[in-house]
Amino acid sequence: MKKIIAGMFFRMIRGFEIWILLALTVICALFFNYKAMDDEMYLYMLHSDETVREELNGVELDVNAGNVKQFRFENLGVSVEDAYRARVETIDQAVFDRLEGTYNYYDQEIRFLFVSMGSIHLLPTVMIILFIPFFFGRMFSDGTIKNLIAGGHTRGSILFSSMIVTMVLDLIALLINIAAFAVWCVYYEWKPPVYMPVLVPMLILAVLMMFMASSICLSGLFISSKKTVSFVVGFLVALYLAFPSSSMIAMVVLESSYQNYGISQEAIDETKAIIQEKGWNYIEQKFDYSQFTYTYYYGDKELLGINPPSNPLLNKVILGMLYLDPALVSHSVASNHWYAAPYLVSRDGLLTVNTITAVLWLTVSTACGLLIFRKREIHC
């Protein structure tokens, strides 16, 4: 395998495809990250003459380039862990009051960072999917694959070598996108509220989804030996990752069955009384896997939960579709279902479930590609 991998990298460096890929990745990463950040008021206003009138608790203030930085998270004097935990579990009351009682952008900053990490794999994935048919497809058309087989290399070693090379490119493209994000952070003088227990699992998931997409596209090529098939398969995978899938439609159906929550007036009154006496800081949230929704607690006491829908079988089918979606968290981010609570998604294991699913699909796509490639004739 080492000789095959070394040969592929040598061939790649001497070709033009890799340099076009890297140049396009850099340009697109800088452009799309800039456009995303420039839509965030607490960022673009630093380089703008605009003044915005804001109000909180009856107090009005003007936000402009001269004072916008003081409302960012880094100037609030609270820990990043408390900022992520707020509204999900109880934190120090003084810290909660500082976050909720003064005008600031900490919540928008956390949301934007989580959304960015949830989609950071998309541009690199598209670039690699465009690259695979050009580079590896040429190996079929010029007889390289046939020569490797004739030289005593197994088909499995050829396919796995190709996947290793592709995964290296995945990581390089992802690092370019992250670097572009960092460049604009410097430009906007923004220090993002980075909380590693949330963002590391998101980055791992992003890497796995890139590997999965590359594996599917590469398997399509090795199964068919046709660039067109690989392009179509890659396009469909990119489309699936970029837009909320059927799993998100299933989520809408699931949520529509919760119109009659079945929450008693007594439970509602009790919750209101606790909020009035203690405040929102003492209302905690937990993720309910059986209903794919939040459940609210005061200590160990459940306050507001969702009753199961009337059709248990339909519920199980829909939940199965959701948890088998390899891009579940990313699709949830895109459709505004869960990005408001990244700490909850990480703490209660939804990110872990999604990671396991991504590994499952990566394994399945690789196994299918290998099994079929081993049996088919090579006519190039």
Tab-separated table of N, CA, C and O in Angstrom, residues 200-253:
chain	number	residue	atom	x	y	z
A	200	VAL	N	-15.070	20.254	19.865
A	200	VAL	CA	-14.261	19.101	19.422
A	200	VAL	C	-15.144	17.989	18.846
A	200	VAL	O	-14.862	17.474	17.752
A	201	PRO	N	-16.233	17.582	19.539
A	201	PRO	CA	-17.118	16.579	18.925
A	201	PRO	C	-17.718	17.046	17.603
A	201	PRO	O	-17.901	16.240	16.681
A	202	MET	N	-18.007	18.359	17.484
A	202	MET	CA	-18.539	18.865	16.223
A	202	MET	C	-17.513	18.735	15.104
A	202	MET	O	-17.843	18.365	13.973
A	203	LEU	N	-16.248	19.031	15.400
A	203	LEU	CA	-15.202	18.917	14.387
A	203	LEU	C	-14.952	17.459	14.008
A	203	LEU	O	-14.729	17.143	12.837
A	204	ILE	N	-15.003	16.568	15.002
A	204	ILE	CA	-14.853	15.139	14.708
A	204	ILE	C	-15.972	14.667	13.788
A	204	ILE	O	-15.744	13.938	12.818
A	205	LEU	N	-17.187	15.117	14.082
A	205	LEU	CA	-18.326	14.757	13.241
A	205	LEU	C	-18.155	15.314	11.830
A	205	LEU	O	-18.463	14.636	10.842
A	206	ALA	N	-17.660	16.557	11.724
A	206	ALA	CA	-17.424	17.155	10.407
A	206	ALA	C	-16.422	16.335	9.602
A	206	ALA	O	-16.616	16.084	8.404
A	207	VAL	N	-15.351	15.892	10.244
A	207	VAL	CA	-14.329	15.078	9.574
A	207	VAL	C	-14.938	13.755	9.100
A	207	VAL	O	-14.701	13.311	7.960
A	208	LEU	N	-15.717	13.127	9.959
A	208	LEU	CA	-16.319	11.838	9.599
A	208	LEU	C	-17.299	11.981	8.438
A	208	LEU	O	-17.370	11.092	7.572
A	209	MET	N	-18.050	13.076	8.394
A	209	MET	CA	-18.979	13.273	7.280
A	209	MET	C	-18.231	13.515	5.979
A	209	MET	O	-18.669	13.094	4.905
A	210	MET	N	-17.078	14.193	6.058
A	210	MET	CA	-16.251	14.346	4.863
A	210	MET	C	-15.725	12.992	4.397
A	210	MET	O	-15.754	12.680	3.200
A	211	PHE	N	-15.243	12.190	5.345
A	211	PHE	CA	-14.751	10.855	4.990
A	211	PHE	C	-15.870	10.024	4.369
A	211	PHE	O	-15.650	9.286	3.402
A	212	MET	N	-17.058	10.115	4.935
A	212	MET	CA	-18.199	9.359	4.425
A	212	MET	C	-18.531	9.778	2.996
A	212	MET	O	-18.718	8.924	2.119
A	213	ALA	N	-18.596	11.089	2.755
A	213	ALA	CA	-18.913	11.585	1.414
A	213	ALA	C	-17.852	11.152	0.406
A	213	ALA	O	-18.165	10.725	-0.713
A	214	SER	N	-16.575	11.254	0.807
A	214	SER	CA	-15.490	10.835	-0.082
A	214	SER	C	-15.570	9.344	-0.375
A	214	SER	O	-15.342	8.907	-1.507
A	215	SER	N	-15.875	8.560	0.653
A	215	SER	CA	-15.974	7.108	0.480
A	215	SER	C	-17.090	6.744	-0.493
A	215	SER	O	-16.905	5.883	-1.361
A	216	ILE	N	-18.240	7.393	-0.363
A	216	ILE	CA	-19.363	7.103	-1.255
A	216	ILE	C	-19.024	7.475	-2.693
A	216	ILE	O	-19.277	6.720	-3.638
A	217	CYS	N	-18.427	8.653	-2.866
A	217	CYS	CA	-18.065	9.110	-4.210
A	217	CYS	C	-17.000	8.199	-4.826
A	217	CYS	O	-17.093	7.816	-5.999
A	218	LEU	N	-16.008	7.836	-4.033
A	218	LEU	CA	-14.934	6.978	-4.524
A	218	LEU	C	-15.453	5.565	-4.817
A	218	LEU	O	-15.079	4.950	-5.828
A	219	SER	N	-16.321	5.060	-3.955
A	219	SER	CA	-16.898	3.735	-4.187
A	219	SER	C	-17.719	3.719	-5.463
A	219	SER	O	-17.686	2.743	-6.224
A	220	GLY	N	-18.452	4.807	-5.717
A	220	GLY	CA	-19.222	4.905	-6.957
A	220	GLY	C	-18.329	4.825	-8.182
A	220	GLY	O	-18.683	4.200	-9.193
A	221	LEU	N	-17.149	5.434	-8.088
A	221	LEU	CA	-16.210	5.397	-9.209
A	221	LEU	C	-15.618	4.001	-9.393
A	221	LEU	O	-15.544	3.481	-10.507
A	222	PHE	N	-15.201	3.366	-8.307
A	222	PHE	CA	-14.566	2.049	-8.403
A	222	PHE	C	-15.576	0.963	-8.775
A	222	PHE	O	-15.203	-0.045	-9.374
A	223	ILE	N	-16.825	1.169	-8.417
A	223	ILE	CA	-17.854	0.194	-8.804
A	223	ILE	C	-18.169	0.299	-10.297
A	223	ILE	O	-18.326	-0.700	-10.989
A	224	SER	N	-18.243	1.551	-10.804
A	224	SER	CA	-18.676	1.767	-12.186
A	224	SER	C	-17.531	2.033	-13.154
A	224	SER	O	-17.678	1.840	-14.359
A	225	SER	N	-16.402	2.535	-12.633
A	225	SER	CA	-15.244	2.988	-13.412
A	225	SER	C	-15.592	4.148	-14.336
A	225	SER	O	-14.884	4.423	-15.302
A	226	LYS	N	-16.678	4.855	-14.052
A	226	LYS	CA	-17.134	5.970	-14.891
A	226	LYS	C	-17.131	7.276	-14.088
A	226	LYS	O	-17.688	7.345	-12.994
A	227	LYS	N	-16.507	8.311	-14.661
A	227	LYS	CA	-16.462	9.612	-14.014
A	227	LYS	C	-17.868	10.177	-13.802
A	227	LYS	O	-18.159	10.791	-12.782
A	228	THR	N	-18.731	9.972	-14.794
A	228	THR	CA	-20.083	10.525	-14.727
A	228	THR	C	-20.836	9.991	-13.518
A	228	THR	O	-21.502	10.753	-12.804
A	229	VAL	N	-20.714	8.695	-13.297
A	229	VAL	CA	-21.395	8.085	-12.152
A	229	VAL	C	-20.866	8.677	-10.853
A	229	VAL	O	-21.627	9.011	-9.940
A	230	SER	N	-19.557	8.829	-10.780
A	230	SER	CA	-18.955	9.402	-9.575
A	230	SER	C	-19.418	10.839	-9.358
A	230	SER	O	-19.698	11.250	-8.227
A	231	PHE	N	-19.503	11.623	-10.440
A	231	PHE	CA	-19.993	12.998	-10.339
A	231	PHE	C	-21.429	13.028	-9.813
A	231	PHE	O	-21.760	13.816	-8.922
A	232	VAL	N	-22.283	12.194	-10.387
A	232	VAL	CA	-23.695	12.181	-9.982
A	232	VAL	C	-23.834	11.760	-8.523
A	232	VAL	O	-24.560	12.406	-7.745
A	233	VAL	N	-23.125	10.686	-8.144
A	233	VAL	CA	-23.178	10.222	-6.760
A	233	VAL	C	-22.669	11.305	-5.815
A	233	VAL	O	-23.267	11.596	-4.780
A	234	GLY	N	-21.537	11.921	-6.188
A	234	GLY	CA	-20.977	12.986	-5.357
A	234	GLY	C	-21.903	14.174	-5.237
A	234	GLY	O	-22.051	14.761	-4.150
A	235	PHE	N	-22.545	14.539	-6.353
A	235	PHE	CA	-23.482	15.668	-6.328
A	235	PHE	C	-24.649	15.389	-5.391
A	235	PHE	O	-25.061	16.257	-4.614
A	236	LEU	N	-25.168	14.171	-5.445
A	236	LEU	CA	-26.295	13.813	-4.586
A	236	LEU	C	-25.892	13.825	-3.110
A	236	LEU	O	-26.654	14.271	-2.251
A	237	VAL	N	-24.686	13.345	-2.832
A	237	VAL	CA	-24.204	13.349	-1.447
A	237	VAL	C	-24.032	14.788	-0.951
A	237	VAL	O	-24.436	15.123	0.169
A	238	ALA	N	-23.416	15.633	-1.780
A	238	ALA	CA	-23.228	17.036	-1.394
A	238	ALA	C	-24.565	17.729	-1.182
A	238	ALA	O	-24.737	18.523	-0.244
A	239	LEU	N	-25.521	17.441	-2.055
A	239	LEU	CA	-26.854	18.024	-1.922
A	239	LEU	C	-27.508	17.575	-0.621
A	239	LEU	O	-28.135	18.370	0.089
A	240	TYR	N	-27.346	16.303	-0.309
A	240	TYR	CA	-27.914	15.753	0.924
A	240	TYR	C	-27.309	16.422	2.155
A	240	TYR	O	-28.020	16.769	3.109
A	241	LEU	N	-25.982	16.618	2.140
A	241	LEU	CA	-25.321	17.215	3.290
A	241	LEU	C	-25.620	18.706	3.420
A	241	LEU	O	-25.650	19.244	4.529
A	242	ALA	N	-25.853	19.372	2.288
A	242	ALA	CA	-26.026	20.818	2.308
A	242	ALA	C	-27.423	21.254	2.707
A	242	ALA	O	-27.604	22.336	3.285
A	243	PHE	N	-28.421	20.429	2.420
A	243	PHE	CA	-29.796	20.832	2.679
A	243	PHE	C	-30.475	19.829	3.604
A	243	PHE	O	-30.181	18.633	3.548
A	244	PRO	N	-31.385	20.320	4.466
A	244	PRO	CA	-32.127	19.400	5.345
A	244	PRO	C	-32.760	18.274	4.548
A	244	PRO	O	-33.439	18.494	3.560
A	245	SER	N	-32.515	17.058	4.993
A	245	SER	CA	-32.923	15.878	4.249
A	245	SER	C	-34.304	15.405	4.660
A	245	SER	O	-35.037	16.064	5.386
A	246	SER	N	-34.634	14.204	4.180
A	246	SER	CA	-35.914	13.598	4.548
A	246	SER	C	-36.019	13.392	6.050
A	246	SER	O	-37.109	13.369	6.608
A	247	SER	N	-34.868	13.250	6.707
A	247	SER	CA	-34.893	13.114	8.160
A	247	SER	C	-35.436	14.371	8.820
A	247	SER	O	-36.136	14.296	9.829
A	248	MET	N	-35.133	15.528	8.235
A	248	MET	CA	-35.654	16.766	8.809
A	248	MET	C	-37.149	16.896	8.518
A	248	MET	O	-37.907	17.447	9.319
A	249	ILE	N	-37.566	16.388	7.371
A	249	ILE	CA	-39.000	16.361	7.093
A	249	ILE	C	-39.692	15.459	8.109
A	249	ILE	O	-40.771	15.776	8.623
A	250	ALA	N	-39.035	14.335	8.412
A	250	ALA	CA	-39.577	13.436	9.428
A	250	ALA	C	-39.673	14.133	10.773
A	250	ALA	O	-40.627	13.922	11.531
A	251	MET	N	-38.684	14.982	11.064
A	251	MET	CA	-38.718	15.710	12.326
A	251	MET	C	-39.922	16.651	12.385
A	251	MET	O	-40.574	16.789	13.423
A	252	VAL	N	-40.206	17.290	11.253
A	252	VAL	CA	-41.374	18.177	11.203
A	252	VAL	C	-42.651	17.384	11.461
A	252	VAL	O	-43.537	17.812	12.197
A	253	VAL	N	-42.739	16.202	10.842
A	253	VAL	CA	-43.902	15.336	11.064
A	253	VAL	C	-43.996	14.942	12.523
A	253	VAL	O	-45.072	14.963	13.133
